[in-house]
mmCIF file of C-alpha atoms in Angstrom:
data_model
loop_
_atom_site.group_PDB
_atom_site.id
_atom_site.type_symbol
_atom_site.label_atom_id
_atom_site.label_comp_id
_atom_site.label_asym_id
_atom_site.label_seq_id
_atom_site.Cartn_x
_atom_site.Cartn_y
_atom_site.Cartn_z
ATOM 1 C CA MET P 1 2.184 -10.584 22.117
ATOM 2 C CA THR P 2 -0.967 -12.211 20.775
ATOM 3 C CA PRO P 3 -1.571 -11.779 17.034
ATOM 4 C CA THR P 4 -5.083 -10.608 16.275
ATOM 5 C CA ASP P 5 -5.409 -10.954 12.500
ATOM 6 C CA HIS P 6 -3.291 -13.114 10.263
ATOM 7 C CA GLY P 7 -5.282 -12.676 7.084
ATOM 8 C CA TRP P 8 -6.254 -15.666 5.001
ATOM 9 C CA VAL P 9 -4.704 -18.837 3.667
ATOM 10 C CA VAL P 10 -5.720 -21.680 1.359
ATOM 11 C CA PHE P 11 -3.479 -24.726 1.626
ATOM 12 C CA SER P 12 -3.172 -28.374 0.657
ATOM 13 C CA HIS P 13 -1.811 -31.214 2.742
ATOM 14 C CA SER P 14 -2.213 -34.824 1.597
ATOM 15 C CA GLY P 15 -4.529 -33.662 -1.162
ATOM 16 C CA ARG P 16 -6.964 -31.924 1.171
ATOM 17 C CA ILE P 17 -7.816 -28.267 0.606
ATOM 18 C CA ARG P 18 -8.367 -26.156 3.708
ATOM 19 C CA ARG P 19 -9.094 -22.554 4.525
ATOM 20 C CA VAL P 20 -7.548 -20.961 7.592
ATOM 21 C CA GLY P 21 -8.348 -17.590 9.105
ATOM 22 C CA ARG P 22 -10.653 -14.866 7.935
ATOM 23 C CA HIS P 23 -11.151 -14.718 4.184
ATOM 24 C CA THR P 24 -9.612 -11.405 3.151
ATOM 25 C CA GLY P 25 -8.023 -12.262 -0.176
ATOM 26 C CA PRO P 26 -8.892 -12.351 -3.881
ATOM 27 C CA VAL P 27 -10.067 -15.998 -3.901
ATOM 28 C CA LEU P 28 -12.669 -17.334 -6.325
ATOM 29 C CA ASN P 29 -14.367 -20.722 -5.844
ATOM 30 C CA ARG P 30 -15.339 -22.393 -9.112
ATOM 31 C CA ASN P 31 -18.090 -24.936 -9.769
ATOM 32 C CA ASP P 32 -15.612 -27.624 -10.857
ATOM 33 C CA GLY P 33 -14.180 -27.730 -7.344
ATOM 34 C CA THR P 34 -11.108 -25.602 -7.917
ATOM 35 C CA VAL P 35 -9.962 -22.372 -6.343
ATOM 36 C CA MET P 36 -8.462 -19.596 -8.448
ATOM 37 C CA ILE P 37 -6.350 -16.863 -6.866
ATOM 38 C CA THR P 38 -5.082 -13.835 -8.786
ATOM 39 C CA THR P 39 -2.730 -11.437 -7.067
ATOM 40 C CA PRO P 40 -3.931 -7.822 -7.394
ATOM 41 C CA LEU P 41 -2.171 -5.985 -10.194
ATOM 42 C CA HIS P 42 -1.473 -2.788 -8.248
ATOM 43 C CA GLY P 43 -0.495 -4.129 -4.833
ATOM 44 C CA GLU P 44 -3.888 -3.793 -3.129
ATOM 45 C CA CYS P 45 -2.899 -6.800 -1.036
ATOM 46 C CA ARG P 46 0.062 -9.182 -1.015
ATOM 47 C CA VAL P 47 -0.174 -12.896 -1.699
ATOM 48 C CA PHE P 48 2.479 -15.445 -0.739
ATOM 49 C CA LEU P 49 3.198 -18.989 -1.913
ATOM 50 C CA SER P 50 4.827 -21.237 0.663
ATOM 51 C CA ARG P 51 5.989 -24.815 0.040
ATOM 52 C CA THR P 52 7.644 -27.518 2.100
ATOM 53 C CA ASP P 53 10.992 -28.774 0.917
ATOM 54 C CA ASP P 54 9.411 -32.026 -0.274
ATOM 55 C CA ALA P 55 6.706 -30.011 -2.156
ATOM 56 C CA ARG P 56 3.951 -32.163 -0.622
ATOM 57 C CA THR P 57 2.362 -29.253 1.184
ATOM 58 C CA TRP P 58 1.760 -25.756 -0.133
ATOM 59 C CA ALA P 59 -0.092 -22.700 1.079
ATOM 60 C CA VAL P 60 -1.233 -19.465 -0.539
ATOM 61 C CA GLY P 61 -2.277 -16.352 1.339
ATOM 62 C CA ALA P 62 -1.043 -13.845 3.869
ATOM 63 C CA GLN P 63 2.662 -14.164 4.676
ATOM 64 C CA PHE P 64 2.640 -15.363 8.277
ATOM 65 C CA ALA P 65 -0.363 -17.663 7.929
ATOM 66 C CA ALA P 66 0.864 -19.214 4.677
ATOM 67 C CA THR P 67 4.307 -19.888 6.102
ATOM 68 C CA ALA P 68 2.964 -21.465 9.279
ATOM 69 C CA ALA P 69 0.314 -23.522 7.486
ATOM 70 C CA SER P 70 2.560 -25.128 4.908
ATOM 71 C CA VAL P 71 5.982 -25.445 6.449
ATOM 72 C CA GLY P 72 5.340 -26.055 10.124
ATOM 73 C CA HIS P 73 6.909 -22.682 11.002
ATOM 74 C CA ARG P 74 10.428 -23.586 9.918
ATOM 75 C CA ALA P 75 11.402 -25.777 6.922
ATOM 76 C CA GLY P 76 10.519 -24.681 3.421
ATOM 77 C CA THR P 77 10.364 -21.589 1.250
ATOM 78 C CA THR P 78 7.935 -18.661 1.203
ATOM 79 C CA THR P 79 7.829 -16.392 -1.846
ATOM 80 C CA ALA P 80 5.919 -13.179 -2.450
ATOM 81 C CA LEU P 81 4.010 -13.535 -5.708
ATOM 82 C CA ARG P 82 4.379 -10.795 -8.285
ATOM 83 C CA PRO P 83 1.313 -8.651 -9.047
ATOM 84 C CA GLY P 84 -0.956 -10.225 -11.649
ATOM 85 C CA THR P 85 0.097 -13.836 -10.982
ATOM 86 C CA THR P 86 -2.723 -16.420 -11.166
ATOM 87 C CA LEU P 87 -2.772 -19.687 -9.232
ATOM 88 C CA VAL P 88 -5.252 -22.500 -9.809
ATOM 89 C CA CYS P 89 -5.757 -25.018 -7.001
ATOM 90 C CA SER P 90 -7.431 -28.236 -8.149
ATOM 91 C CA ALA P 91 -9.894 -30.137 -5.982
ATOM 92 C CA ASP P 92 -7.254 -32.797 -5.267
ATOM 93 C CA GLY P 93 -4.712 -30.262 -4.045
ATOM 94 C CA GLU P 94 -2.591 -29.787 -7.161
ATOM 95 C CA LEU P 95 -1.339 -26.250 -7.724
ATOM 96 C CA SER P 96 -0.467 -24.571 -11.027
ATOM 97 C CA VAL P 97 1.124 -21.127 -11.237
ATOM 98 C CA HIS P 98 0.586 -18.806 -14.204
ATOM 99 C CA ARG P 99 3.131 -16.020 -14.177
ATOM 100 C CA ALA P 100 2.106 -12.410 -14.586
ATOM 101 C CA VAL P 101 2.431 -10.845 -18.019
ATOM 102 C CA PRO P 102 4.932 -7.939 -17.937
ATOM 103 C CA ARG P 103 3.419 -4.487 -18.079
ATOM 104 C CA SER P 104 3.414 -3.061 -21.582
ATOM 105 C CA SER P 105 2.662 0.620 -21.014
ATOM 106 C CA PRO P 106 5.259 2.892 -22.621
ATOM 107 C CA SER P 107 7.546 3.928 -19.784
ATOM 108 C CA GLY P 108 9.172 6.712 -21.771
ATOM 109 C CA GLY P 109 6.017 8.812 -22.054
ATOM 110 C CA VAL P 110 3.993 9.941 -25.056
ATOM 111 C CA PRO P 111 6.234 11.686 -27.615
ATOM 112 C CA GLY P 112 5.343 15.315 -28.224
ATOM 113 C CA CYS P 113 3.257 15.672 -25.057
ATOM 114 C CA SER P 114 3.171 19.317 -23.998
ATOM 115 C CA LEU P 115 3.125 20.702 -20.472
ATOM 116 C CA GLU P 116 -0.455 21.871 -20.996
ATOM 117 C CA GLN P 117 -1.525 18.384 -22.097
ATOM 118 C CA ALA P 118 0.127 16.743 -19.097
ATOM 119 C CA MET P 119 -1.519 19.196 -16.729
ATOM 120 C CA GLY P 120 -4.882 18.594 -18.405
ATOM 121 C CA TRP P 121 -4.534 14.829 -18.084
ATOM 122 C CA LEU P 122 -3.636 15.139 -14.413
ATOM 123 C CA ASP P 123 -6.500 17.543 -13.735
ATOM 124 C CA HIS P 124 -8.996 15.136 -15.300
ATOM 125 C CA GLY P 125 -7.510 12.120 -13.522
ATOM 126 C CA LEU P 126 -7.542 13.708 -10.081
ATOM 127 C CA ARG P 127 -11.071 15.074 -10.533
ATOM 128 C CA THR P 128 -12.286 11.607 -11.519
ATOM 129 C CA ALA P 129 -10.489 9.899 -8.628
ATOM 130 C CA ALA P 130 -11.806 12.393 -6.067
ATOM 131 C CA THR P 131 -15.362 12.032 -7.371
ATOM 132 C CA GLU P 132 -15.177 8.241 -7.123
ATOM 133 C CA ILE P 133 -13.829 8.394 -3.562
ATOM 134 C CA ALA P 134 -16.502 10.885 -2.499
ATOM 135 C CA SER P 135 -19.245 8.704 -4.021
ATOM 136 C CA SER P 136 -18.608 5.929 -1.466
ATOM 137 C CA GLY P 137 -20.648 7.934 1.027
ATOM 138 C CA ARG P 138 -18.211 7.227 3.852
ATOM 139 C CA PRO P 139 -16.373 10.028 5.650
ATOM 140 C CA ILE P 140 -12.807 10.621 4.479
ATOM 141 C CA ARG P 141 -9.597 11.317 6.348
ATOM 142 C CA LEU P 142 -6.777 12.734 4.226
ATOM 143 C CA LEU P 143 -3.211 12.244 5.444
ATOM 144 C CA LEU P 144 -1.930 15.749 4.761
ATOM 145 C CA SER P 145 1.672 16.901 4.729
ATOM 146 C CA GLY P 146 3.073 20.184 3.528
ATOM 147 C CA GLY P 147 3.765 18.713 0.097
ATOM 148 C CA VAL P 148 2.233 19.048 -3.329
ATOM 149 C CA ASP P 149 0.892 15.493 -3.662
ATOM 150 C CA SER P 150 -1.464 15.461 -0.678
ATOM 151 C CA GLY P 151 -2.126 19.172 -1.233
ATOM 152 C CA LEU P 152 -3.583 18.473 -4.677
ATOM 153 C CA LEU P 153 -5.708 15.678 -3.223
ATOM 154 C CA ALA P 154 -7.034 18.086 -0.582
ATOM 155 C CA SER P 155 -8.100 20.511 -3.286
ATOM 156 C CA TYR P 156 -9.818 17.920 -5.475
ATOM 157 C CA LEU P 157 -11.565 16.123 -2.614
ATOM 158 C CA TRP P 158 -12.939 19.429 -1.339
ATOM 159 C CA ARG P 159 -14.174 20.363 -4.817
ATOM 160 C CA ALA P 160 -15.765 16.909 -5.198
ATOM 161 C CA GLY P 161 -17.887 17.587 -2.124
ATOM 162 C CA ALA P 162 -16.349 14.781 -0.075
ATOM 163 C CA ASP P 163 -17.006 14.588 3.660
ATOM 164 C CA VAL P 164 -13.306 15.050 4.346
ATOM 165 C CA ARG P 165 -11.098 16.103 7.237
ATOM 166 C CA ALA P 166 -7.330 16.335 7.031
ATOM 167 C CA LEU P 167 -4.945 14.644 9.461
ATOM 168 C CA THR P 168 -1.321 15.511 10.114
ATOM 169 C CA LEU P 169 0.817 13.606 12.579
ATOM 170 C CA ARG P 170 3.427 14.958 14.982
ATOM 171 C CA THR P 171 6.108 12.624 16.354
ATOM 172 C CA PRO P 172 8.809 13.476 18.906
ATOM 173 C CA TRP P 173 11.255 13.625 15.992
ATOM 174 C CA GLY P 174 9.476 15.879 13.526
ATOM 175 C CA ASP P 175 6.256 17.098 11.929
ATOM 176 C CA GLU P 176 4.850 18.976 8.942
ATOM 177 C CA ILE P 177 2.238 20.971 10.806
ATOM 178 C CA ASP P 178 3.142 24.334 9.281
ATOM 179 C CA GLY P 179 2.833 23.090 5.713
ATOM 180 C CA ALA P 180 -0.297 21.049 6.376
ATOM 181 C CA SER P 181 -1.948 23.999 8.146
ATOM 182 C CA ARG P 182 -1.120 26.300 5.248
ATOM 183 C CA THR P 183 -2.683 23.932 2.718
ATOM 184 C CA ALA P 184 -5.754 23.114 4.816
ATOM 185 C CA ARG P 185 -6.415 26.781 5.520
ATOM 186 C CA HIS P 186 -6.105 27.676 1.827
ATOM 187 C CA VAL P 187 -8.406 24.867 0.665
ATOM 188 C CA GLY P 188 -10.873 25.227 3.525
ATOM 189 C CA LEU P 189 -10.479 21.785 5.076
ATOM 190 C CA PRO P 190 -10.667 21.144 8.818
ATOM 191 C CA LEU P 191 -7.322 19.845 10.078
ATOM 192 C CA ASP P 192 -6.691 17.545 13.036
ATOM 193 C CA VAL P 193 -3.164 17.530 14.477
ATOM 194 C CA ILE P 194 -2.471 14.159 16.089
ATOM 195 C CA ASP P 195 0.429 13.644 18.477
ATOM 196 C CA VAL P 196 2.071 10.232 18.149
ATOM 197 C CA THR P 197 4.427 9.401 21.007
ATOM 198 C CA ALA P 198 7.599 7.362 20.672
ATOM 199 C CA GLN P 199 5.845 4.474 22.420
ATOM 200 C CA GLU P 200 2.864 4.682 20.062
ATOM 201 C CA SER P 201 5.211 4.801 17.085
ATOM 202 C CA THR P 202 7.036 1.640 18.095
ATOM 203 C CA ALA P 203 3.758 -0.068 19.010
ATOM 204 C CA ALA P 204 2.562 0.559 15.448
ATOM 205 C CA ILE P 205 5.334 -1.576 13.933
ATOM 206 C CA TYR P 206 3.478 -4.868 14.296
ATOM 207 C CA PRO P 207 0.140 -3.564 12.927
ATOM 208 C CA CYS P 208 2.103 -2.026 10.067
ATOM 209 C CA MET P 209 3.680 -5.403 9.324
ATOM 210 C CA GLN P 210 0.196 -6.910 9.278
ATOM 211 C CA HIS P 211 -1.165 -4.274 6.902
ATOM 212 C CA THR P 212 1.747 -4.439 4.490
ATOM 213 C CA GLN P 213 2.504 -8.146 5.009
ATOM 214 C CA SER P 214 6.138 -7.062 5.007
ATOM 215 C CA ASP P 215 9.054 -7.226 7.392
ATOM 216 C CA ASP P 216 11.214 -4.957 5.239
ATOM 217 C CA ALA P 217 12.423 -2.054 7.383
ATOM 218 C CA GLU P 218 12.218 0.515 4.573
ATOM 219 C CA VAL P 219 8.628 -0.460 3.743
ATOM 220 C CA ILE P 220 7.675 -0.284 7.428
ATOM 221 C CA THR P 221 9.322 3.140 7.774
ATOM 222 C CA VAL P 222 7.358 4.503 4.803
ATOM 223 C CA HIS P 223 4.064 2.971 5.887
ATOM 224 C CA LEU P 224 4.205 3.369 9.663
ATOM 225 C CA LEU P 225 2.368 6.692 9.913
ATOM 226 C CA VAL P 226 -0.007 5.567 7.165
ATOM 227 C CA THR P 227 -0.912 2.649 9.427
ATOM 228 C CA VAL P 228 -1.389 4.966 12.413
ATOM 229 C CA ALA P 229 -3.585 7.290 10.343
ATOM 230 C CA PHE P 230 -5.607 4.373 8.974
ATOM 231 C CA GLU P 231 -6.318 3.049 12.459
ATOM 232 C CA LEU P 232 -7.458 6.535 13.506
ATOM 233 C CA ALA P 233 -9.681 6.819 10.442
ATOM 234 C CA ARG P 234 -11.093 3.324 10.815
ATOM 235 C CA ALA P 235 -12.004 3.999 14.442
ATOM 236 C CA CYS P 236 -14.496 6.623 13.260
ATOM 237 C CA GLY P 237 -15.717 4.675 10.216
ATOM 238 C CA ALA P 238 -13.736 6.728 7.711
ATOM 239 C CA ASP P 239 -11.648 5.798 4.681
ATOM 240 C CA LEU P 240 -8.072 7.081 4.483
ATOM 241 C CA VAL P 241 -6.632 8.861 1.430
ATOM 242 C CA THR P 242 -2.864 9.255 0.981
ATOM 243 C CA GLY P 243 -0.483 10.712 -1.578
ATOM 244 C CA LEU P 244 1.595 7.520 -1.760
ATOM 245 C CA GLY P 245 3.008 6.672 -5.163
ATOM 246 C CA SER P 246 3.634 10.075 -6.681
ATOM 247 C CA ASP P 247 7.278 10.166 -5.550
ATOM 248 C CA LEU P 248 7.900 6.802 -7.189
ATOM 249 C CA LEU P 249 6.313 7.859 -10.473
ATOM 250 C CA ASN P 250 7.315 11.495 -10.754
ATOM 251 C CA ALA P 251 10.383 12.095 -8.617
ATOM 252 C CA GLY P 252 12.571 9.035 -9.032
ATOM 253 C CA SER P 253 12.333 7.914 -5.405
ATOM 254 C CA ASP P 254 13.283 4.297 -4.768
ATOM 255 C CA PHE P 255 13.058 4.222 -0.965
ATOM 256 C CA GLY P 256 11.446 0.952 0.069
ATOM 257 C CA MET P 257 12.006 -0.554 -3.376
ATOM 258 C CA GLY P 258 15.554 -1.830 -3.059
ATOM 259 C CA ALA P 259 16.973 0.779 -5.467
ATOM 260 C CA VAL P 260 15.209 -0.762 -8.465
ATOM 261 C CA ALA P 261 16.055 -0.188 -12.107
ATOM 262 C CA GLY P 262 15.077 2.984 -13.890
ATOM 263 C CA ASP P 263 12.454 1.359 -16.146
ATOM 264 C CA LEU P 264 9.100 2.715 -14.971
ATOM 265 C CA ASN P 265 7.211 -0.536 -15.585
ATOM 266 C CA GLU P 266 9.694 -2.391 -13.367
ATOM 267 C CA ARG P 267 9.412 0.308 -10.711
ATOM 268 C CA ILE P 268 5.626 -0.016 -10.701
ATOM 269 C CA ASP P 269 5.827 -3.805 -10.394
ATOM 270 C CA ASP P 270 8.370 -3.622 -7.583
ATOM 271 C CA ALA P 271 6.408 -1.011 -5.632
ATOM 272 C CA SER P 272 3.158 -2.950 -6.125
ATOM 273 C CA ALA P 273 4.855 -6.116 -4.871
ATOM 274 C CA SER P 274 6.439 -4.421 -1.852
ATOM 275 C CA GLY P 275 3.375 -3.971 0.369
ATOM 276 C CA MET P 276 3.537 -0.169 0.346
ATOM 277 C CA MET P 277 0.376 0.173 -1.749
ATOM 278 C CA VAL P 278 -1.979 -2.062 0.232
ATOM 279 C CA THR P 279 -5.528 -0.733 0.494
ATOM 280 C CA GLY P 280 -7.422 -3.088 2.804
ATOM 281 C CA GLN P 281 -10.201 -3.264 0.221
ATOM 282 C CA PHE P 282 -10.664 -7.030 0.642
ATOM 283 C CA THR P 283 -11.735 -6.649 4.261
ATOM 284 C CA PRO P 284 -15.105 -5.307 5.424
ATOM 285 C CA GLY P 285 -15.389 -1.671 6.409
ATOM 286 C CA PRO P 286 -13.120 1.306 5.762
ATOM 287 C CA ARG P 287 -10.215 1.069 3.346
ATOM 288 C CA MET P 288 -7.284 3.099 2.087
ATOM 289 C CA TYR P 289 -7.057 4.972 -1.205
ATOM 290 C CA HIS P 290 -3.800 5.910 -2.909
ATOM 291 C CA PRO P 291 -5.134 7.858 -5.918
ATOM 292 C CA TYR P 292 -1.749 8.321 -7.593
ATOM 293 C CA TRP P 293 -1.503 4.519 -7.681
ATOM 294 C CA SER P 294 -4.970 3.910 -9.131
ATOM 295 C CA PRO P 295 -5.026 2.229 -12.584
ATOM 296 C CA ALA P 296 -6.126 5.332 -14.495
ATOM 297 C CA LEU P 297 -3.643 7.672 -12.821
ATOM 298 C CA LEU P 298 -0.832 5.143 -13.125
ATOM 299 C CA HIS P 299 -1.344 5.036 -16.887
ATOM 300 C CA LEU P 300 -1.605 8.810 -17.035
ATOM 301 C CA GLN P 301 1.652 9.369 -15.147
ATOM 302 C CA GLN P 302 3.406 6.786 -17.315
ATOM 303 C CA SER P 303 2.311 8.761 -20.360
ATOM 304 C CA VAL P 304 4.010 11.966 -19.196
ATOM 305 C CA PRO P 305 7.562 12.280 -20.624
ATOM 306 C CA ALA P 306 10.464 12.513 -18.209
ATOM 307 C CA GLN P 307 11.350 16.010 -19.441
ATOM 308 C CA LEU P 308 8.045 17.290 -18.017
ATOM 309 C CA LYS P 309 8.585 15.553 -14.680
ATOM 310 C CA THR P 310 11.924 17.229 -13.956
ATOM 311 C CA VAL P 311 12.618 20.728 -15.296
ATOM 312 C CA ASP P 312 15.690 22.729 -14.222
ATOM 313 C CA GLY P 313 16.175 20.328 -11.330
ATOM 314 C CA ILE P 314 12.572 20.716 -10.105
ATOM 315 C CA GLU P 315 10.952 17.289 -9.704
ATOM 316 C CA LYS P 316 7.205 16.727 -10.259
ATOM 317 C CA TYR P 317 7.235 19.826 -12.423
ATOM 318 C CA TYR P 318 3.928 19.291 -14.229
ATOM 319 C CA LEU P 319 2.189 18.488 -10.918
ATOM 320 C CA ARG P 320 3.577 21.649 -9.405
ATOM 321 C CA GLU P 321 2.458 23.774 -12.333
ATOM 322 C CA LEU P 322 -1.076 22.408 -11.939
ATOM 323 C CA ALA P 323 -0.956 22.892 -8.173
ATOM 324 C CA ALA P 324 0.098 26.526 -8.587
ATOM 325 C CA TYR P 325 -3.459 27.282 -9.786
ATOM 326 C CA GLN P 326 -5.023 25.779 -6.654
ATOM 327 C CA LEU P 327 -2.567 25.918 -3.745
ATOM 328 C CA PRO P 328 -0.173 28.387 -2.111
ATOM 329 C CA ARG P 329 3.066 28.647 -4.044
ATOM 330 C CA GLU P 330 4.987 27.461 -0.972
ATOM 331 C CA THR P 331 3.012 24.213 -1.216
ATOM 332 C CA ALA P 332 3.095 23.887 -4.989
ATOM 333 C CA PHE P 333 6.845 24.477 -5.295
ATOM 334 C CA GLY P 334 8.046 23.620 -1.809
ATOM 335 C CA ARG P 335 10.877 21.226 -1.076
ATOM 336 C CA LYS P 336 9.921 17.575 -1.497
ATOM 337 C CA VAL P 337 9.812 15.806 1.869
ATOM 338 C CA ALA P 338 8.566 12.227 2.136
ATOM 339 C CA ILE P 339 6.234 11.443 5.043
ATOM 340 C CA HIS P 340 8.807 9.377 6.931
ATOM 341 C CA GLN P 341 11.393 12.128 6.488
ATOM 342 C CA GLY P 342 9.108 14.907 7.706
ATOM 343 C CA ALA P 343 8.332 12.886 10.823
ATOM 344 C CA GLY P 344 11.989 11.996 11.395
ATOM 345 C CA LEU P 345 11.179 8.293 11.534
ATOM 346 C CA SER P 346 14.336 6.776 10.072
ATOM 347 C CA ALA P 347 16.570 7.880 12.949
ATOM 348 C CA GLY P 348 13.828 8.340 15.537
ATOM 349 C CA LEU P 349 12.610 4.746 15.491
ATOM 350 C CA ASP P 350 16.092 3.280 15.840
ATOM 351 C CA GLY P 351 16.717 5.536 18.819
ATOM 352 C CA ALA P 352 13.409 4.681 20.484
ATOM 353 C CA LEU P 353 13.905 0.956 19.906
ATOM 354 C CA GLY P 354 17.523 0.925 21.028
ATOM 355 C CA GLU P 355 18.411 -1.129 17.969
ATOM 356 C CA GLN P 356 17.851 -1.026 14.239
ATOM 357 C CA LEU P 357 14.295 -1.360 12.957
ATOM 358 C CA ALA P 358 15.334 -4.212 10.651
ATOM 359 C CA ALA P 359 16.341 -6.328 13.645
ATOM 360 C CA VAL P 360 13.048 -5.641 15.426
ATOM 361 C CA CYS P 361 11.030 -6.551 12.317
ATOM 362 C CA ALA P 362 12.909 -9.850 12.059
ATOM 363 C CA GLN P 363 12.204 -10.598 15.730
ATOM 364 C CA ILE P 364 8.498 -9.820 15.323
ATOM 365 C CA ARG P 365 8.276 -12.037 12.252
ATOM 366 C CA ALA P 366 9.892 -14.976 14.052
ATOM 367 C CA GLN P 367 7.695 -14.533 17.119
ATOM 368 C CA THR P 368 4.558 -14.210 14.999
ATOM 369 C CA LEU P 369 5.259 -17.476 13.184
ATOM 370 C CA ASP P 370 5.545 -19.207 16.546
ATOM 371 C CA GLU P 371 2.120 -17.891 17.578
ATOM 372 C CA VAL P 372 0.007 -18.184 14.412
ATOM 373 C CA PRO P 373 -3.120 -20.190 15.330
ATOM 374 C CA LEU P 374 -4.168 -22.404 12.402
ATOM 375 C CA GLY P 375 -7.572 -23.348 13.793
ATOM 376 C CA ASN P 376 -9.926 -25.959 12.357
ATOM 377 C CA HIS P 377 -11.830 -24.067 9.685
ATOM 378 C CA ASP P 378 -12.027 -26.768 6.997
ATOM 379 C CA VAL P 379 -13.799 -25.434 3.930
ATOM 380 C CA ALA P 380 -14.116 -27.510 0.790
ATOM 381 C CA VAL P 381 -13.285 -26.089 -2.559
ATOM 382 C CA GLY P 382 -16.566 -25.298 -4.287
ATOM 383 C CA GLY P 383 -18.434 -24.807 -1.003
ATOM 384 C CA GLU P 384 -18.860 -28.419 0.193
ATOM 385 C CA GLN P 385 -17.782 -29.145 3.755
ATOM 386 C CA ARG P 386 -14.915 -31.652 3.907
#
């Protein structure tokens, strides 16, 4: 296996600042010779801090590259930085870390909010998000299931005049073709059904680890078909839109989040830090959009009280009531099935691999660290060659 893209890293050894790899991170050079790095607040990319045990060498950047650059592949500690953390790297290699301020949005919702208000907020938020996505001018691929989240996105993207086609993926272990076809037909979107073999599914594990910068098996399971769909979209110059995030905000799902606490602000931080919400927006070309995880829609969904999210055991209730005006009732009020569940990935991958996904992810991580090429791309802080 030869790694093809290890992201970016800025590191210091003996007081010398270096850049390694392609610059794909939120790095700002300043005129005083320092570098400032702020981790994206909503998980658009992940940033890692790696230090040797003697603290003489540190690295900041993508997981594999940062670990290899600072600790010589083995000794030391690598930590994923929380969203909103700021690091300042001085010209002489000193590093200061400014911790993220906890989110302050009310996680209990706005008191007295009615169902009609919540539906109105969501309608406005989705219309705005779809219009912004359509305005990029690039073609769009929508990862469509039979569920309400991607179904609503299909409706709003079509009404925004986006150049959009829907994708649904079929694995040997499951699919959601019937539901996706029903929604696409109702909205009027063209739908492409893509067969993904067992071999293609397992081959996507490493690219998925690169996209998410994660070796967590639950994160990889959630994001695997997103990665496959993104590669398909990117091959034809299209952005990918997904319904990721709605389950975490409106249905109490904690898959891929280590069964986090019930506080919504903590859930948002944990999901943003996990790698599930990466967008690829710091690299040239096509990117991913997760509208339910955009800043405006995050705030909106936090403002909706819990009693409007689950009514008589029906999760995402206010979303479903809005969707009932635009989508078939089977879509609006159908059973909630996450993308990895509909495709049967949890059991299917383990069977295809012959061992648990977690073990394979650990093996890939170890092998990748052995192969990361550091190169000789010395770049001075502030733009002066060193």
